[in-house]
mmCIF file of C-alpha atoms in Angstrom:
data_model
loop_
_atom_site.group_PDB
_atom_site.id
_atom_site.type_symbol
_atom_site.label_atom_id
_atom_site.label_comp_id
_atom_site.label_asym_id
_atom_site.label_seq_id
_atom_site.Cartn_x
_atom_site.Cartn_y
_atom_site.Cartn_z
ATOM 1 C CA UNK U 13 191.083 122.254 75.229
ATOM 2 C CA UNK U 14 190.870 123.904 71.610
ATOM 3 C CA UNK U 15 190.733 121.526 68.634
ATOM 4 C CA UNK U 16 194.192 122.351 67.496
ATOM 5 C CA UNK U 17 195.741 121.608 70.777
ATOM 6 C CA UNK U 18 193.610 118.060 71.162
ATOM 7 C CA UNK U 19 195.186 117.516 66.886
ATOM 8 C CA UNK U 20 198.772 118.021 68.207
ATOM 9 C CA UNK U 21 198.352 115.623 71.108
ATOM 10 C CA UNK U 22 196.805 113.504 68.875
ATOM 11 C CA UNK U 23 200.099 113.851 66.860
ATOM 12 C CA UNK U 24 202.366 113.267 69.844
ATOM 13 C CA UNK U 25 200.096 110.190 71.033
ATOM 14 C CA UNK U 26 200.275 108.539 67.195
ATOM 15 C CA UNK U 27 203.748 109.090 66.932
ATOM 16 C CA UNK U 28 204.195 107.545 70.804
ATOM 17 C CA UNK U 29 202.553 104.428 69.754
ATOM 18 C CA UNK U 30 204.124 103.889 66.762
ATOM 19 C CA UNK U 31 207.841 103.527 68.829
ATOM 20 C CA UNK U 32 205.905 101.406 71.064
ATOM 21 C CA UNK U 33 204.664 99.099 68.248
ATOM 22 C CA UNK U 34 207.836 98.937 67.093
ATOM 23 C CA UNK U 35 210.073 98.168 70.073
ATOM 24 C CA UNK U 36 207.594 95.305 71.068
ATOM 25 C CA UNK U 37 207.253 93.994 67.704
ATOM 26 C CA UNK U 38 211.150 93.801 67.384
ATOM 27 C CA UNK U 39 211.351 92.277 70.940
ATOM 28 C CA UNK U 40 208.400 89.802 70.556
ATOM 29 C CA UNK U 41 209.079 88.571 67.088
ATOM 30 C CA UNK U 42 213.045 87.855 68.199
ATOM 31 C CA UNK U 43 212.157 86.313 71.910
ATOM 32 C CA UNK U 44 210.953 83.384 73.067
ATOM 33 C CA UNK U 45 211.105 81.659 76.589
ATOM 34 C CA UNK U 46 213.977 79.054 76.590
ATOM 35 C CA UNK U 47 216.243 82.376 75.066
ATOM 36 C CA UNK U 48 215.036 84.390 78.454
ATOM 37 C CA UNK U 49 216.254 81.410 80.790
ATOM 38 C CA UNK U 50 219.127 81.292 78.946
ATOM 39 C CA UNK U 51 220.159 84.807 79.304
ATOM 40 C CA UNK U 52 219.312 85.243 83.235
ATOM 41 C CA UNK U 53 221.567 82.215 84.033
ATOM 42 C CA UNK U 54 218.442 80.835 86.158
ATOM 43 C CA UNK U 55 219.532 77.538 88.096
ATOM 44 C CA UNK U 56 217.761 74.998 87.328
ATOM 45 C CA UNK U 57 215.656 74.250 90.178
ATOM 46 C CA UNK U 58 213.870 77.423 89.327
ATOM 47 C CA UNK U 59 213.626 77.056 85.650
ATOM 48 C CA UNK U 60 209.792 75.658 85.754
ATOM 49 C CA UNK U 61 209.021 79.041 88.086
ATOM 50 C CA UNK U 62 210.885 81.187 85.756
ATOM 51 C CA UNK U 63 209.281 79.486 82.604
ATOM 52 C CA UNK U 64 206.054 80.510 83.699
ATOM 53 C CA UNK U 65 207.099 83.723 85.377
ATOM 54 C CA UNK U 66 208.437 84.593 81.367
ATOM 55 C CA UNK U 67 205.399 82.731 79.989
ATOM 56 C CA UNK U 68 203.047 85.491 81.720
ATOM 57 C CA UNK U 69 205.009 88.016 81.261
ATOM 58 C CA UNK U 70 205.474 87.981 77.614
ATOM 59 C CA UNK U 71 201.417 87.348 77.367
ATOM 60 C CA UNK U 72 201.752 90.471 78.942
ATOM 61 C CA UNK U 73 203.910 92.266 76.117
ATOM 62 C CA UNK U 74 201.654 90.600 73.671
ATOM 63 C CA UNK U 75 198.264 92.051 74.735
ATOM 64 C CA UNK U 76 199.724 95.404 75.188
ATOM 65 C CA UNK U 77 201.127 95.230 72.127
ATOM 66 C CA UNK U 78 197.635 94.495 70.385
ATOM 67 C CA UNK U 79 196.165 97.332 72.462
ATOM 68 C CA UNK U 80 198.665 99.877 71.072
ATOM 69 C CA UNK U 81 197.950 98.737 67.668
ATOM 70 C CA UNK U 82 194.325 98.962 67.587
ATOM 71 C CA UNK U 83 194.932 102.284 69.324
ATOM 72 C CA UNK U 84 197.409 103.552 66.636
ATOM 73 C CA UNK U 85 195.054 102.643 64.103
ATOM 74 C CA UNK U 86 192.432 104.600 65.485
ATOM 75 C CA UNK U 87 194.422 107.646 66.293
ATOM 76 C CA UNK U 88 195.874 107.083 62.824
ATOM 77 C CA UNK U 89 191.792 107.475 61.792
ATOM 78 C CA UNK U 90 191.184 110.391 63.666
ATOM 79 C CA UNK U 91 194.066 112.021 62.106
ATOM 80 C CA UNK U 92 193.356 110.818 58.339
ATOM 81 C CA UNK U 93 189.700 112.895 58.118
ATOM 82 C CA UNK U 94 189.124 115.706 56.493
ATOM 83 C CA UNK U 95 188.139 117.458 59.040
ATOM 84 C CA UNK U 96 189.069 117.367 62.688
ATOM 85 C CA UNK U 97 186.492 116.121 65.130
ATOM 86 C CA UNK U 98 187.236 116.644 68.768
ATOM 87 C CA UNK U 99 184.809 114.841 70.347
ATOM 88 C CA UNK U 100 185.944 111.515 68.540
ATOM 89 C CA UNK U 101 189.705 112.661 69.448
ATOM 90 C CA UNK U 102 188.658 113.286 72.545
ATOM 91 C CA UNK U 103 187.300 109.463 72.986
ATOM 92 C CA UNK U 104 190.066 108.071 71.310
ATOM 93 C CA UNK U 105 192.623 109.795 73.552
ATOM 94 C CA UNK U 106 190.628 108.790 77.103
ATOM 95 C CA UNK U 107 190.759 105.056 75.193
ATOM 96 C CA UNK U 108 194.553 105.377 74.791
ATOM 97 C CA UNK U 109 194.651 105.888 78.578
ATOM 98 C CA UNK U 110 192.559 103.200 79.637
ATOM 99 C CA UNK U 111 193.723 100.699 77.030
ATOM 100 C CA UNK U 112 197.333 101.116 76.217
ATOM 101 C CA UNK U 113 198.805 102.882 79.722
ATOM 102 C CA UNK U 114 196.676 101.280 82.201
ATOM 103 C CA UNK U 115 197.210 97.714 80.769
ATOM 104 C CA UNK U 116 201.116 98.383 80.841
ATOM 105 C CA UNK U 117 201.103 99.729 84.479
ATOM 106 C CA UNK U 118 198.842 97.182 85.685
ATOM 107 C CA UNK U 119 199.499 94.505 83.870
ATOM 108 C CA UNK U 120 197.009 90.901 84.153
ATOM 109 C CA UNK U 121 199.761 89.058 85.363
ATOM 110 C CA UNK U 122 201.702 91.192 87.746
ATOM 111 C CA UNK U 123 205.021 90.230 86.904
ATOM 112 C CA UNK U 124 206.033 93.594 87.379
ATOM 113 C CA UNK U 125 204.796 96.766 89.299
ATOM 114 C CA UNK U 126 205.168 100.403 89.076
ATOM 115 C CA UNK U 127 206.869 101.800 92.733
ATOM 116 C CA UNK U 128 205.580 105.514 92.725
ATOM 117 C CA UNK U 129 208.171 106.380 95.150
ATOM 118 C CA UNK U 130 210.773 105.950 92.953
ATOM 119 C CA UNK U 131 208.461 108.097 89.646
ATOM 120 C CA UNK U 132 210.411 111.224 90.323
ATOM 121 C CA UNK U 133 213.734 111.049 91.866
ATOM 122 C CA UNK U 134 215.353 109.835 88.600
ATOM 123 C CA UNK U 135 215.541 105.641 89.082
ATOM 124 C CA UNK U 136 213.989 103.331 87.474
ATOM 125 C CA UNK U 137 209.579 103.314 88.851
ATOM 126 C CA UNK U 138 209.544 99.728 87.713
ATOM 127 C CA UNK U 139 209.332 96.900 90.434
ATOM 128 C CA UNK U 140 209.818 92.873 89.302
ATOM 129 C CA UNK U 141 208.798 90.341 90.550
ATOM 130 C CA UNK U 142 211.554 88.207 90.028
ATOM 131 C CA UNK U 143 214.616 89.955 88.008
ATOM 132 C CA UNK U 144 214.337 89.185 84.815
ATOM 133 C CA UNK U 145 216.604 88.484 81.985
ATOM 134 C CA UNK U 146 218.637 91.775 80.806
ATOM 135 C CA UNK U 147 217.027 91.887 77.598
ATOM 136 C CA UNK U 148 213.717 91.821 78.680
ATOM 137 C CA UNK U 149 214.585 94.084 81.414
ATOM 138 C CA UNK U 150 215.867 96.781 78.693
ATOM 139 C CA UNK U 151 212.575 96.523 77.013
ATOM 140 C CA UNK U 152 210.388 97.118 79.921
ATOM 141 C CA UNK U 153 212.406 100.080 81.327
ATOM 142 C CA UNK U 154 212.482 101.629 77.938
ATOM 143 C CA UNK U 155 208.795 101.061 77.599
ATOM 144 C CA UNK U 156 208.039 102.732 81.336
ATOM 145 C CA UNK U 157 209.626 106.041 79.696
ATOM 146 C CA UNK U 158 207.397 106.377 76.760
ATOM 147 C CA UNK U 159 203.947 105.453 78.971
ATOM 148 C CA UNK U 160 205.189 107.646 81.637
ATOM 149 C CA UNK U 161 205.422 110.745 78.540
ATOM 150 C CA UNK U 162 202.414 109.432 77.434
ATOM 151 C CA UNK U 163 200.558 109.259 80.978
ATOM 152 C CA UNK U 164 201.962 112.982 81.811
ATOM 153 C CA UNK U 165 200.505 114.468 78.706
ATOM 154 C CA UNK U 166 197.200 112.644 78.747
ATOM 155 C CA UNK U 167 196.172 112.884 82.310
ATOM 156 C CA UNK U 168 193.778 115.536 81.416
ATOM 157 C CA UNK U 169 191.523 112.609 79.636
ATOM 158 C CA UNK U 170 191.547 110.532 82.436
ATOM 159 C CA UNK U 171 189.379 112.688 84.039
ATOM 160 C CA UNK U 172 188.128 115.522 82.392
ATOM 161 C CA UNK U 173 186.788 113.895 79.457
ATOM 162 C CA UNK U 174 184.479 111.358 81.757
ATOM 163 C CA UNK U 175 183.610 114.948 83.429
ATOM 164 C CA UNK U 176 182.163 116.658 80.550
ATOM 165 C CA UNK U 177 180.424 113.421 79.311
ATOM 166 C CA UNK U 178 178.590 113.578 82.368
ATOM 167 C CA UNK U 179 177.989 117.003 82.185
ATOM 168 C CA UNK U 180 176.495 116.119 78.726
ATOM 169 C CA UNK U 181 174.323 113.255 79.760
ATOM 170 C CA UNK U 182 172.435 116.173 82.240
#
């Protein structure tokens, strides 16, 4: 991929991340747990399974949130030098896909999964566990849509780059 090419996705990617950042941060600063019960209505002999069904899930939100910041700030580097060097976009880009998109589509605590049958005929890919409180659905939805732009346009790195690091190391 030519260097101007890899500095445009780089772009794309920064600019990606920052409306992550920012929907998180605006949902995580403004929600906490006894709000999320509230809002689903759960009855209350499933409030303890809920809590911690919303306790794991916003843990969730919270890493991947501190993985998209550290990788903003490093695609925010990459862009800041004087001059361009693929190789480190190249790394940080492969790190954006195995940070940021990995650890929202497989998330530690599985509250939710992504339903690949359901990735192209137009509904929504995401699979809960339980269904969660509207707001926090919202979020997660919205979230699926920018990872799922970000996956399509950096699937290249998820292979290719480990390919010609290999092809390096020979």
């Amino acid at each position: 991929m030519p260097a101007e090419q890899t500095k445009q996705l780089c772009e794309m990617t920064r600019q990606s991340l920052k409306e992550v950042n920012e929907q998180l941060a605006a949902f995580l600063d403004y929600t906490h747990i006894p709000q999320l019960i509230a809002e689903s209505g759960t009855a209350t002999e499933k409030e303890v399974e809920m809590e911690q069904y919303y306790r794991h899930f916003l843990s969730d939100l919270r890493h991947l949130n501190v993985s998209c910041e550290m990788a903003y700030e490093t695609i925010s580097l990459v862009l800041r030098r004087a001059k361009f060097n693929r190789e480190f976009a190249d790394k940080v880009l492969y790190e954006v896909v195995h940070t940021c998109i990995y650890n929202f589509y497989y998330p530690r605590h599985e509250c939710y999964e992504e339903d690949g049958r359901y990735t192209y005929t137009g509904q929504d890919a995401i699979r809960f566990r339980y269904p969660p409180a509207p707001s926090l659905h919202k979020v997660t939805i919205s979230l699926s849509k920018a990872f799922e732009g970000l996956r399509e346009e950096l699937e290249y790195y998820e292979t290719d780059y480990m390919t010609g690091v290999r092809m390096q190391r020979r």
